[in-house]
Tab-separated table of C-alpha atoms and ligand atoms in Angstrom:
chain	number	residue	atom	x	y	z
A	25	UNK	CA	25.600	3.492	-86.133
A	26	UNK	CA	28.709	1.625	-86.486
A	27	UNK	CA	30.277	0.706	-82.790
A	28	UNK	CA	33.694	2.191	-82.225
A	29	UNK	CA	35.250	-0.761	-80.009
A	30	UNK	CA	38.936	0.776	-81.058
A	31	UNK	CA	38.249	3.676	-79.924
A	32	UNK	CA	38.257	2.636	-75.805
A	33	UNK	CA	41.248	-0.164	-76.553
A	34	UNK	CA	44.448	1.919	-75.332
A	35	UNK	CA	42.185	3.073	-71.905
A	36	UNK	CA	40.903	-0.919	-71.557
A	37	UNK	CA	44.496	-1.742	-71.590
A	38	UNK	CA	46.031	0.920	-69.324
A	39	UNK	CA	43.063	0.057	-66.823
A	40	UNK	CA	43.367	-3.435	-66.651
A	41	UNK	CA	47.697	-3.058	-66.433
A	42	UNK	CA	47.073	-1.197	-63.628
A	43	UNK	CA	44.550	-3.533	-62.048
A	44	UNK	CA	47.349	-6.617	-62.837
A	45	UNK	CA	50.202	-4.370	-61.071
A	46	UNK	CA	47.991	-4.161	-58.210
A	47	UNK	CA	47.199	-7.681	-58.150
A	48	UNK	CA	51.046	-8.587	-58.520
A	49	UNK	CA	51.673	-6.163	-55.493
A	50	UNK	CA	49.047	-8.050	-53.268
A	51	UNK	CA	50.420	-11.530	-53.865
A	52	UNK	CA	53.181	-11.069	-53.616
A	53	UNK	CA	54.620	-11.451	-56.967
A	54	UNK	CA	56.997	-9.473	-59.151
A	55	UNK	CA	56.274	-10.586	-62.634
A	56	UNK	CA	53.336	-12.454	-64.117
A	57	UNK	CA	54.107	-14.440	-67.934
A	58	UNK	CA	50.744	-15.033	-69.474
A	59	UNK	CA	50.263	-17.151	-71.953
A	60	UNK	CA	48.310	-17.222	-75.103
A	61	UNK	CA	48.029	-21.042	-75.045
A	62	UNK	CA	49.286	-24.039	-76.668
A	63	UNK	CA	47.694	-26.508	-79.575
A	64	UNK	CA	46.018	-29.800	-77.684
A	65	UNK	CA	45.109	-32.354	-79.507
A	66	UNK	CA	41.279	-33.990	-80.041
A	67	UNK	CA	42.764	-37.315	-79.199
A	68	UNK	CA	45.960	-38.930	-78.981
A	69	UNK	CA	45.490	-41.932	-80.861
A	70	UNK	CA	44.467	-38.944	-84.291
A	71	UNK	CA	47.080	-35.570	-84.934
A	72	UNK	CA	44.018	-33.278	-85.056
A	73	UNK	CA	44.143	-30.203	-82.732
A	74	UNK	CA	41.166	-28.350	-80.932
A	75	UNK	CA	41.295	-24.772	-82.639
A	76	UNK	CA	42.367	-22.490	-80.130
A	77	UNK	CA	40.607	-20.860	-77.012
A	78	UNK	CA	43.091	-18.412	-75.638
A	79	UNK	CA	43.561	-17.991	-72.112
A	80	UNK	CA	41.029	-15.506	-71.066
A	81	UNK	CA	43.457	-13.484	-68.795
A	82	UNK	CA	45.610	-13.334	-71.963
A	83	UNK	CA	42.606	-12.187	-74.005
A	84	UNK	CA	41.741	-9.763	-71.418
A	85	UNK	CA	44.801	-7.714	-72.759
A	86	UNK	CA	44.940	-8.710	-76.583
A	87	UNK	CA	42.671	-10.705	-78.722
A	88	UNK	CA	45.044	-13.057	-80.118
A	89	UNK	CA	43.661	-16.439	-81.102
A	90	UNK	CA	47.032	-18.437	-81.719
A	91	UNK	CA	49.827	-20.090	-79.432
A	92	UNK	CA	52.671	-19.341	-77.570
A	93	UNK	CA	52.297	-15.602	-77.664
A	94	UNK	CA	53.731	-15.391	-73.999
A	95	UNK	CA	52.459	-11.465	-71.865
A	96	UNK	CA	55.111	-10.183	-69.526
A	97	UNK	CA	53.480	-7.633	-66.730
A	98	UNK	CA	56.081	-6.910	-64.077
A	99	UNK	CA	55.540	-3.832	-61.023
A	100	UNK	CA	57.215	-0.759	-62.328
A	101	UNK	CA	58.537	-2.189	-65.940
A	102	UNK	CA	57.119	-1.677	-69.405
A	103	UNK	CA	54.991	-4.745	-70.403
A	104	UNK	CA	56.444	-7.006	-72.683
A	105	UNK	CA	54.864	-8.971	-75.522
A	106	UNK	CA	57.310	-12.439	-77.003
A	107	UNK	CA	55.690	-14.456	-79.593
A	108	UNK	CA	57.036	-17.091	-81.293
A	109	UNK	CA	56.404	-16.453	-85.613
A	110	UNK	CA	55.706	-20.023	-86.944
A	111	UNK	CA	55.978	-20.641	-90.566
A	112	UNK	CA	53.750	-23.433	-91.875
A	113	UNK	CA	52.875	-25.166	-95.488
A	114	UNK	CA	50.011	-27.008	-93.903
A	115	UNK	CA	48.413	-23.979	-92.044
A	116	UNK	CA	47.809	-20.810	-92.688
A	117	UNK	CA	49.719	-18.604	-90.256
A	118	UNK	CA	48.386	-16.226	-88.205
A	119	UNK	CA	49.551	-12.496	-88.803
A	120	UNK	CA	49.343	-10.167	-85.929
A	121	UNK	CA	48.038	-7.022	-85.974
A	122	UNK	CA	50.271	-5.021	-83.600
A	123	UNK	CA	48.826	-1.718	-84.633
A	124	UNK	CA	47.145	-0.574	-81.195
A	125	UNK	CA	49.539	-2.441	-79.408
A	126	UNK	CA	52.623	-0.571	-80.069
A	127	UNK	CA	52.136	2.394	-78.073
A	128	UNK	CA	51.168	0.251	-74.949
A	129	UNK	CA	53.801	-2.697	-74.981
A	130	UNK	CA	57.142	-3.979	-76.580
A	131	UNK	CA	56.269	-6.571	-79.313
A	132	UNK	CA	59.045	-9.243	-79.499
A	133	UNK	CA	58.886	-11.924	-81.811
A	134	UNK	CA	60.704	-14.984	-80.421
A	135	UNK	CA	62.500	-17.789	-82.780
A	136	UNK	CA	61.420	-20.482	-80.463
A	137	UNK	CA	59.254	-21.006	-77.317
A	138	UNK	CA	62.233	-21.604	-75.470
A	139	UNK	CA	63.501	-17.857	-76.359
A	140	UNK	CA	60.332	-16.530	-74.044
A	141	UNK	CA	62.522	-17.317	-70.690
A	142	UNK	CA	64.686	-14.154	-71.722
A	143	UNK	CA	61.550	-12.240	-71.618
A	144	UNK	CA	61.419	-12.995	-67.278
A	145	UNK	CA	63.277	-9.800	-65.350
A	146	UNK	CA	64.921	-11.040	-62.050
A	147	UNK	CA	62.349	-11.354	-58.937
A	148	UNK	CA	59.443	-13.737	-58.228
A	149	UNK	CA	57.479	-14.909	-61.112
A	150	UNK	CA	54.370	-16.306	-61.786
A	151	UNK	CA	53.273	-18.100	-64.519
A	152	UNK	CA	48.896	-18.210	-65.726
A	153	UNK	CA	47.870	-20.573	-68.511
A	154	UNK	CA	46.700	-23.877	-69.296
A	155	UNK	CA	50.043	-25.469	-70.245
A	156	UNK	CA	51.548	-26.089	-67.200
A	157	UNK	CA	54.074	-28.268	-68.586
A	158	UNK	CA	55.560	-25.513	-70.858
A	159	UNK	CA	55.912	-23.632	-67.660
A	160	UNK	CA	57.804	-26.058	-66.037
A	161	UNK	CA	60.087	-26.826	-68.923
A	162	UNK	CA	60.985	-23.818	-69.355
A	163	UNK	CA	60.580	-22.272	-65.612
A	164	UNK	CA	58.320	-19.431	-66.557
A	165	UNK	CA	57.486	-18.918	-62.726
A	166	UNK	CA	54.901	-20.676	-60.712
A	167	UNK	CA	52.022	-22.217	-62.148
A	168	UNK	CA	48.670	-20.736	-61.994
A	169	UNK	CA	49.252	-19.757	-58.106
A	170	UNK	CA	45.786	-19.469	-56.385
A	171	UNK	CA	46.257	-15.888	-55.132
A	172	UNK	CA	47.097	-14.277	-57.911
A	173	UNK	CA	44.236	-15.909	-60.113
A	174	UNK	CA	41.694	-15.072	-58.054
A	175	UNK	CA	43.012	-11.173	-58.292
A	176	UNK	CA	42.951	-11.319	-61.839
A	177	UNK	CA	39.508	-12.907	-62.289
A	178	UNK	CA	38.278	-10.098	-59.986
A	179	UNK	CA	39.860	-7.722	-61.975
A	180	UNK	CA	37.828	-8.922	-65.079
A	181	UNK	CA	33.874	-8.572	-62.718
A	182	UNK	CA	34.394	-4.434	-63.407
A	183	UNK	CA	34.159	-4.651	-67.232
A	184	UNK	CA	35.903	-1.302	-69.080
A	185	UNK	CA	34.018	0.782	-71.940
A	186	UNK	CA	36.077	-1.236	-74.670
A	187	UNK	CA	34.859	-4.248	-73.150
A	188	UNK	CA	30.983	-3.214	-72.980
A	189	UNK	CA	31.529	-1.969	-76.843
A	190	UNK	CA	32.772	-5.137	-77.554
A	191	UNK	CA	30.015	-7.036	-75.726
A	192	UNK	CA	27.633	-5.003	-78.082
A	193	UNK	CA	28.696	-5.631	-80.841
A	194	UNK	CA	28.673	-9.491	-80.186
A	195	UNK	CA	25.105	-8.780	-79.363
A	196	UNK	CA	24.598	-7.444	-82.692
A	197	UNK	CA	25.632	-10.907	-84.616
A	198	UNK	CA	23.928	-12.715	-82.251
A	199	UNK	CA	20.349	-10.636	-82.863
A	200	UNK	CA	20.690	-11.095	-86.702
A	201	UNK	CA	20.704	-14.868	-85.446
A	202	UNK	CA	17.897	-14.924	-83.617
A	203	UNK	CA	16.014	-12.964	-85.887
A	204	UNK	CA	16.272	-15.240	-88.962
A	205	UNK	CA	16.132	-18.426	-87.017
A	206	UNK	CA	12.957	-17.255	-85.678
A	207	UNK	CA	11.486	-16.690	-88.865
A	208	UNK	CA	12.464	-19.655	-90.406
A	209	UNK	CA	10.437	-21.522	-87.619
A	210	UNK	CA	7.684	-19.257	-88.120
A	211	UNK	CA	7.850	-19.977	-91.931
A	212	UNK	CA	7.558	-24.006	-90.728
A	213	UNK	CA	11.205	-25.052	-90.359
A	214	UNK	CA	11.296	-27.643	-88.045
A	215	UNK	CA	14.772	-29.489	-88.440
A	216	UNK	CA	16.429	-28.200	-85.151
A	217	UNK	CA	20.288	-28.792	-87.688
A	218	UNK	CA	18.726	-26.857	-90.213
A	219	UNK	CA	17.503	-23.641	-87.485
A	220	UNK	CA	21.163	-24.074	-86.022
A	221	UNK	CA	22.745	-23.565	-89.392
A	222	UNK	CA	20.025	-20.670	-90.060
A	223	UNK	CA	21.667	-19.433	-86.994
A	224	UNK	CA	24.716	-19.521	-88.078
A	225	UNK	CA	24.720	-18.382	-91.571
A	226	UNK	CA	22.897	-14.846	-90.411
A	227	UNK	CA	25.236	-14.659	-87.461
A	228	UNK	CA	28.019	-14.942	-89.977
A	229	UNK	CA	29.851	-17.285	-88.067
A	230	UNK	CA	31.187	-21.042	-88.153
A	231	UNK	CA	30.052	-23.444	-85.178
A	232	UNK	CA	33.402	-23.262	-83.390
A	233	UNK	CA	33.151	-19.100	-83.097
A	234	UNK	CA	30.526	-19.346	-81.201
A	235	UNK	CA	30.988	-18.698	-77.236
A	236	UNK	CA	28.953	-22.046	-76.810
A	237	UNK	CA	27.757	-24.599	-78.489
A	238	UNK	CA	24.365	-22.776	-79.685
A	239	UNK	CA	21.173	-24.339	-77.964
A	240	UNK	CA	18.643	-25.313	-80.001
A	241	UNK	CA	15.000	-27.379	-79.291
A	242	UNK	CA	12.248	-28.047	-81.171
A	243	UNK	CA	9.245	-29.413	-78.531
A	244	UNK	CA	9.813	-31.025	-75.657
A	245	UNK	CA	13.972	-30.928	-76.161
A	246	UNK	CA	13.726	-27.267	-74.739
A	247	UNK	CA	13.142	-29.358	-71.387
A	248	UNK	CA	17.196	-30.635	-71.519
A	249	UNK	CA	18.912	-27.125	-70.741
A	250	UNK	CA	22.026	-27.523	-72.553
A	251	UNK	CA	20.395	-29.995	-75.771
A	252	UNK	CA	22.938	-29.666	-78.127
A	253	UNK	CA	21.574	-32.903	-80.053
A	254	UNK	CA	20.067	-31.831	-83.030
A	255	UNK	CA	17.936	-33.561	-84.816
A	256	UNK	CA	18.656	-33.150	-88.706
A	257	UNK	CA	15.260	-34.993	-89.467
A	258	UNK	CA	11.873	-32.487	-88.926
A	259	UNK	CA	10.104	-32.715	-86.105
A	260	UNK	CA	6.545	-31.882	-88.014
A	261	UNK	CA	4.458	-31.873	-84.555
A	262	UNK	CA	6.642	-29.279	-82.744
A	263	UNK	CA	5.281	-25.915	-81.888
A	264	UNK	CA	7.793	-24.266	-79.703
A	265	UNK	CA	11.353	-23.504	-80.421
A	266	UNK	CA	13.695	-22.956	-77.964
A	267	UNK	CA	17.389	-21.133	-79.401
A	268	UNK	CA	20.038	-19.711	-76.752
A	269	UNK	CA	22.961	-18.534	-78.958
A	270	UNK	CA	25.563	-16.309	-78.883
A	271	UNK	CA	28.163	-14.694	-81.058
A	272	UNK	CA	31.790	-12.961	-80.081
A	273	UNK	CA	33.914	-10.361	-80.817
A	274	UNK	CA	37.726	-9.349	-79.654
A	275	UNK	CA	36.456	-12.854	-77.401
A	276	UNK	CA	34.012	-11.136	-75.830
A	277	UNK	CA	30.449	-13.554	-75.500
A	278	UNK	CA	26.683	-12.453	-76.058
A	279	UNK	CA	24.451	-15.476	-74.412
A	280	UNK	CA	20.964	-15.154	-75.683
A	281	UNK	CA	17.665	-16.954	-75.316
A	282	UNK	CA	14.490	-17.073	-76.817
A	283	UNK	CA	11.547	-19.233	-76.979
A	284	UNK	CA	8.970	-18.972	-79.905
A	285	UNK	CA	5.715	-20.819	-80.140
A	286	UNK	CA	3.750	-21.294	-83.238
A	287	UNK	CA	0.122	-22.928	-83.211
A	288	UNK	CA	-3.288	-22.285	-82.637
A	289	UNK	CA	-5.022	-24.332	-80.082
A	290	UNK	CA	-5.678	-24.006	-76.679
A	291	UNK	CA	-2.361	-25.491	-75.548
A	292	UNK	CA	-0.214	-23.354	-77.576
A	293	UNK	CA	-2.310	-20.242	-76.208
A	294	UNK	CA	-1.746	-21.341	-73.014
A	295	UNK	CA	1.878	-22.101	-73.866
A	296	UNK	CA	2.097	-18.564	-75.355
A	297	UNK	CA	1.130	-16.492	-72.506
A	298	UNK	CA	3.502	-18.501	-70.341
A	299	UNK	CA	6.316	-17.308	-72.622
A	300	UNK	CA	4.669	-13.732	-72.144
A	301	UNK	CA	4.251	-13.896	-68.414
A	302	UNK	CA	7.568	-15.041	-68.093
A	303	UNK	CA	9.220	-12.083	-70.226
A	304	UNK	CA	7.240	-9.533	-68.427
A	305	UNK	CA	8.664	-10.835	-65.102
A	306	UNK	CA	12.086	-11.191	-66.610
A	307	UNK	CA	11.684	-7.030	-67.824
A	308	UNK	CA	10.382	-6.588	-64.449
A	309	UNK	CA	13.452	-8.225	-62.378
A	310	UNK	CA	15.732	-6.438	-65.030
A	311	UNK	CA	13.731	-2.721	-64.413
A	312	UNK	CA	14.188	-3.536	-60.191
A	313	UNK	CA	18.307	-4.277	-60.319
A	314	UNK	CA	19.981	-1.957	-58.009
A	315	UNK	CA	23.582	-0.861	-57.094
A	316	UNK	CA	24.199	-2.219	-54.030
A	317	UNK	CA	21.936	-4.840	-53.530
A	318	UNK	CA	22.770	-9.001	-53.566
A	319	UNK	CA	22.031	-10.412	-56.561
A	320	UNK	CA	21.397	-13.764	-55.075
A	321	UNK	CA	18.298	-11.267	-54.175
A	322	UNK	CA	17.136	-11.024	-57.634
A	323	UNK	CA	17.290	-14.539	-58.086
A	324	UNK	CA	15.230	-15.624	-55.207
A	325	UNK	CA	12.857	-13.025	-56.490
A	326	UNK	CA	12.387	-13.985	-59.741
A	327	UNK	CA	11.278	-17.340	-57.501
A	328	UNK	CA	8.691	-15.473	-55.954
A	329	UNK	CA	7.411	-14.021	-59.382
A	330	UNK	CA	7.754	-17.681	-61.224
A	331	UNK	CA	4.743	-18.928	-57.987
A	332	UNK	CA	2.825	-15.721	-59.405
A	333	UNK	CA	2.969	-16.755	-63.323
A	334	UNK	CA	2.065	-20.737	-62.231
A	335	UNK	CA	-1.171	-19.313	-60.100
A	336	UNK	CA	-2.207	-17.102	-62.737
A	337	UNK	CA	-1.730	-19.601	-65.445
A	338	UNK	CA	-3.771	-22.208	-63.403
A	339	UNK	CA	-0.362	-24.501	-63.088
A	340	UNK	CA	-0.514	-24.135	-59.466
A	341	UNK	CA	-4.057	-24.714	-58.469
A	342	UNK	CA	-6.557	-22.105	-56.691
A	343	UNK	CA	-6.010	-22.159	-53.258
A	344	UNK	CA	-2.290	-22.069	-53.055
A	345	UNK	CA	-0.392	-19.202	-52.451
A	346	UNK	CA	3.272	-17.848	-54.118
A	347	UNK	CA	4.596	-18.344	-50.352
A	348	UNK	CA	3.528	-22.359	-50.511
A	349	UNK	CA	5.544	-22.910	-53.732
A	350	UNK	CA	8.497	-21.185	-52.914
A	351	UNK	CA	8.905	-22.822	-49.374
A	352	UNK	CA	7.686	-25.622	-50.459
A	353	UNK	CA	10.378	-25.557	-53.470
A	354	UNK	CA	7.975	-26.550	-56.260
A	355	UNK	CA	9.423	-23.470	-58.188
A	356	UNK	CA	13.063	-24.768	-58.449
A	357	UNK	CA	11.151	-27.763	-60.062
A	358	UNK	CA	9.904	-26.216	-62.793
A	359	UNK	CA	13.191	-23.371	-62.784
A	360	UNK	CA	16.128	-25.083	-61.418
A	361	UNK	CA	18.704	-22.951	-63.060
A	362	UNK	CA	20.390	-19.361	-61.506
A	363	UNK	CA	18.685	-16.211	-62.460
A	364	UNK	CA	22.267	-15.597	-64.525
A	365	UNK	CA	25.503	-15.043	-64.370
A	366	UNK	CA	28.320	-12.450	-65.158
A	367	UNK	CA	29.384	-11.985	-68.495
A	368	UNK	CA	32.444	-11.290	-70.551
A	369	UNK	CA	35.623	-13.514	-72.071
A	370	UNK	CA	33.889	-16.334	-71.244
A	371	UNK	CA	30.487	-16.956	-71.397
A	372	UNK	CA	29.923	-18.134	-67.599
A	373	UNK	CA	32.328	-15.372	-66.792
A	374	UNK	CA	34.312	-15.915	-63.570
A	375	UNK	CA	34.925	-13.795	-60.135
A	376	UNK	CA	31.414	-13.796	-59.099
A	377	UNK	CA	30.983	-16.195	-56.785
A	378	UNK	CA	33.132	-15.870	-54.181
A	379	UNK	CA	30.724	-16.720	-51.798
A	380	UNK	CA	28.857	-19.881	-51.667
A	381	UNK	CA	24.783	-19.092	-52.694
A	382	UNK	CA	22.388	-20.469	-49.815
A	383	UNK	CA	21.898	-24.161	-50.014
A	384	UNK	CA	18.226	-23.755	-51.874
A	385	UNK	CA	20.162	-22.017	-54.555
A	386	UNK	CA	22.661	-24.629	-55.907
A	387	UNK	CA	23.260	-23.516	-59.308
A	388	UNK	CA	23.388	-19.598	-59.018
A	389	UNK	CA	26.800	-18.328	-60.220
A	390	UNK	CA	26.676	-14.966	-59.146
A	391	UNK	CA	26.598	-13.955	-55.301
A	392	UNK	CA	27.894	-10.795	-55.661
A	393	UNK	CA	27.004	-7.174	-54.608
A	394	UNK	CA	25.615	-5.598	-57.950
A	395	UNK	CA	28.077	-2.826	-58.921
A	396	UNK	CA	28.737	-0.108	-61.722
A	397	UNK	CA	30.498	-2.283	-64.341
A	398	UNK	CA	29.000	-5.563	-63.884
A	399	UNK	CA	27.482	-6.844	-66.932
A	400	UNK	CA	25.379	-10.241	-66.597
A	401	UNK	CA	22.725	-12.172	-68.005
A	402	UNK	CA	18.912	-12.341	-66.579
A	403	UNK	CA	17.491	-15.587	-67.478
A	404	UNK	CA	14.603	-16.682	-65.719
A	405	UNK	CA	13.208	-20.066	-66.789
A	406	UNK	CA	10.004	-21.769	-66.659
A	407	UNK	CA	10.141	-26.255	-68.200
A	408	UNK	CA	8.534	-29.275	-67.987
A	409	UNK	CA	11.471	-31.721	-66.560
A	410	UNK	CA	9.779	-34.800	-65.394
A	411	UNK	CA	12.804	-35.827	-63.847
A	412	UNK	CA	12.395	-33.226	-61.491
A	413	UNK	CA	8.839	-32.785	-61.493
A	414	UNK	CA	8.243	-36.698	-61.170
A	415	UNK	CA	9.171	-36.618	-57.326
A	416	UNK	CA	6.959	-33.414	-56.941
A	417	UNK	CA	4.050	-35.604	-58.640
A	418	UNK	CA	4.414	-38.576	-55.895
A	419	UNK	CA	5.578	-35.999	-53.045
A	420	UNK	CA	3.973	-34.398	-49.845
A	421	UNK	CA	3.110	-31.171	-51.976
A	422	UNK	CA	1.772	-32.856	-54.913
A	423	UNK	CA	-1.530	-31.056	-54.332
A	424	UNK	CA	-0.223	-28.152	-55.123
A	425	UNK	CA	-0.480	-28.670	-58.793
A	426	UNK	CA	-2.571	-29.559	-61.770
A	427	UNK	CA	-0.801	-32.050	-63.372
A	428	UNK	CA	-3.414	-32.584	-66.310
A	429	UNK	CA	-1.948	-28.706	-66.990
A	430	UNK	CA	1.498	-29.970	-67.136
A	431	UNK	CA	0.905	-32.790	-68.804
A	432	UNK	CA	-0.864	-30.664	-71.843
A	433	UNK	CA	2.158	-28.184	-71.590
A	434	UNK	CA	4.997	-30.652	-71.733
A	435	UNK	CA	5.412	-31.373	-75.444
A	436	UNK	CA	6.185	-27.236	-75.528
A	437	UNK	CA	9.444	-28.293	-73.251
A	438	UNK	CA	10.240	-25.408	-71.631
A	439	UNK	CA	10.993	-21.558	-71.742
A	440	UNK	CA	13.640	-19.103	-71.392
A	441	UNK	CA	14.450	-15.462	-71.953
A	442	UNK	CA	17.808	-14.100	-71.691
A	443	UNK	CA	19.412	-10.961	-72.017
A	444	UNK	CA	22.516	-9.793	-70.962
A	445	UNK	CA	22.693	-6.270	-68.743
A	446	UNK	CA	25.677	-3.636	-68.297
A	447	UNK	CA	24.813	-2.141	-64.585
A	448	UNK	CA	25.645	1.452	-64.405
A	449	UNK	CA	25.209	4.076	-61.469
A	450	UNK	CA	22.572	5.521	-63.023
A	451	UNK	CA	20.356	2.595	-64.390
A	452	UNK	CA	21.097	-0.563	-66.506
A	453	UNK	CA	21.425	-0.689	-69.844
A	454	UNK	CA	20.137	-3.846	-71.710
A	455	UNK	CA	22.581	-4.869	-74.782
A	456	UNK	CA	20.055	-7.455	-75.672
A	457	UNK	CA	17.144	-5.245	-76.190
A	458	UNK	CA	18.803	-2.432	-77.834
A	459	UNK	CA	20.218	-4.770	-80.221
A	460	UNK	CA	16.556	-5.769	-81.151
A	461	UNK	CA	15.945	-2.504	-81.464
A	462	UNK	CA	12.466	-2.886	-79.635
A	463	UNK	CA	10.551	-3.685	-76.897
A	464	UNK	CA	9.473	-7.223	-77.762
A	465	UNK	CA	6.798	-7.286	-75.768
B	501	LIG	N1	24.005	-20.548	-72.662
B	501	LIG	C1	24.271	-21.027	-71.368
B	501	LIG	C2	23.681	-20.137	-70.358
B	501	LIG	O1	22.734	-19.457	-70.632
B	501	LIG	O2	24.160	-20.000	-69.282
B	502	MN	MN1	23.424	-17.614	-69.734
B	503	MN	MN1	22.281	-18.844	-72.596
């Protein structure tokens, strides 16, 4: 059934006006201008511009991929909405849509960028965008002040029913992704460019929609965590396949992983059930979140669970226990990653980690309390990084593990699963899965 994102717009934007009154009230501000964003170029010495990423506290109000559309939100006024209509014989313009808005907002469009200082009421003003030096120019208010950011990327952890709708269906483009890239590496595709534009085609998208810059490994590349280097030329010995990929929608990011393995022989068996083991601990961790608790918990428990897979896949030899390769931090060799992180506008969403994790924990990006609303990603990991595992190898705990295993696993690279969870009082709900339609296991 078709998802009605629409449908939830006019309460998203009601909710999240009120949440920006609030946060103007406890900074100390009177009006916030927020701005869409401006053009910046790919280099100076060439007059090409980056397409545009709008500021995500714009897009948290309106999806509305072009510059200097400038957001007034002031305590106790109507919100305003100036943007500046550019007429262009080299690009097409873009054409708003100010359907949904017009009930919620004045739309004024502006004959220059200099026209959006009428826009300001009288009072204290702060400004929030990446083009500070519009700001100053034309004294929108105070750049970017510290306070009020941090209010505003709070207000964004709590995630709205238009929001989670929209999340879905970015889940949606990014399954029919994942599903033909999978099975043209099952059908013996192994150019990692060619699986990326595989990707891309069935996600109906071009490279620069995508939330990142989609992950793809054939091998031992799924051991570099963010390998973005594709190799256009097969790689005809590779049997595992590594894709984390996304799609968006009203700028709203899926982040996906999964790892396939094709093959035959004992390696790739014992590869296989490591991707197994690994997704039944990741279902697991997802089946024990809780309202309430830390999620820095989760995380060091999916530790604790990662020391179980590597005794029972003869990784970590007999002998050893799960407490000896957690203390000893052998897991955070083989998974040095977070468990995950919050989701939303951007694809390492922000406002969760307000709080420093504990020092074992370097990466993790979310140290909140889990709450109704949250949605984030659960993404254990399990890879063969001999940069990290070298010093384990010639270290005090060395005994610890079979190397001849890892050694035999290490052409596979590495594994993840990802999927991306709404938290509600009652339970979680897990986008990714019901996207796939299936328990995958
Ligand atoms: N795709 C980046 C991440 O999973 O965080
Ligand atoms: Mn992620
Ligand atoms: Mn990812």
């Amino acid at each position: 059934m078709p998802i009605d994102v629409d449908a939830s717009y006019e309460a998203h934007f009601r909710e999240i006006e009120t949440r920006a009154h609030d946060a103007l009230a406890a900074s100390g501000f009177d009006t916030v201008v927020i701005h869409s964003g401006s053009h910046v170029l790919r280099s100076t010495f060439d007059d090409q511009d980056w397409p545009l990423r709008p500021v995500p506290a714009f897009n948290h109000f309106i999806h509305w991929p072009s510059p200097d559309a400038f957001l007034v939100l002031s305590q106790g006024a109507r919100t305003r909405l100036g943007y500046v209509e550019r007429e262009s014989f080299w690009e097409a313009s873009f054409r708003p849509d100010l359907s949904r808005l017009e009930r919620l907002l004045e739309p004024e469009p502006l004959k220059s960028r200099e026209a959006a200082r009428g826009l300001l009421p009288p009072g204290r003003a702060a400004f929030v965008g990446q083009d500070v030096a519009l700001s100053a120019a034309l004294d929108l208010g105070e750049p970017n002040p510290a306070i009020l950011l941090e209010r505003l990327e709070d207000a964004r952890v709590e995630k709205t029913e238009f929001e989670i709708a929209a999340l879905r269906v970015a889940t949606q483009r990014a399954v029919e992704g994942h599903r033909a890239a999978e099975k043209a590496f099952m059908a013996g595709e192994r150019s990692e460019l060619a699986l990326h534009l595989v990707y891309l085609g069935a996600s109906n998208q071009d490279a620069f929609d995508t939330p990142y810059q989609n992950i793809v490994a054939l091998g031992e590349a799924a051991a570099t965590l963010h390998y973005i280097q594709y190799q256009a030329a097969a790689k005809s010995g590779a049997r595992s396949f590594l894709l984390d990929a996304g799609a968006t929608h009203e700028g709203y990011a899926s982040d996906i992983t999964r790892t396939h393995v094709q093959g035959g022989d004992g390696a790739a068996d014992e590869f296989a059930a490591l991707v197994r083991g690994l997704e039944r601990g990741q279902q697991a961790l997802i089946a024990s979140i809780r309202v309430g608790e830390p999620f820095e918990g989760l995380h060091d428990n999916s530790h604790e669970r990662l020391a179980g897979l590597l005794l029972e896949s003869g990784i970590a030899k007999k002998g050893t226990s799960a407490e000896a390769l957690v203390e000893s931090r052998v897991t955070r060799a083989f998974y040095p990653h977070g468990l995950g992180h919050s989701l939303g506008i951007q694809t390492h969403d922000v406002g969760c980690r307000r709080t420093p994790p504990a020092e074992w924990n370097p990466f993790l990006r979310n140290t909140r309390t889990i709450a109704p609303g949250q949605v984030f990603t659960i993404e254990p990991g399990l890879y063969f990084i001999e940069s990290l595992l070298g010093p384990v190898r010639s270290g005090p705990h060395k005994e610890l593990v079979d190397w001849s295993k890892v050694d035999a696993l290490k052409p596979f690279g590495g594994i993840r699963i990802e999927d991306n969870v709404v938290v509600r009082a009652q339970g979680v709900e897990n986008l990714t899965r019901d996207a796939f339609g299936a328990a995958q296991l």
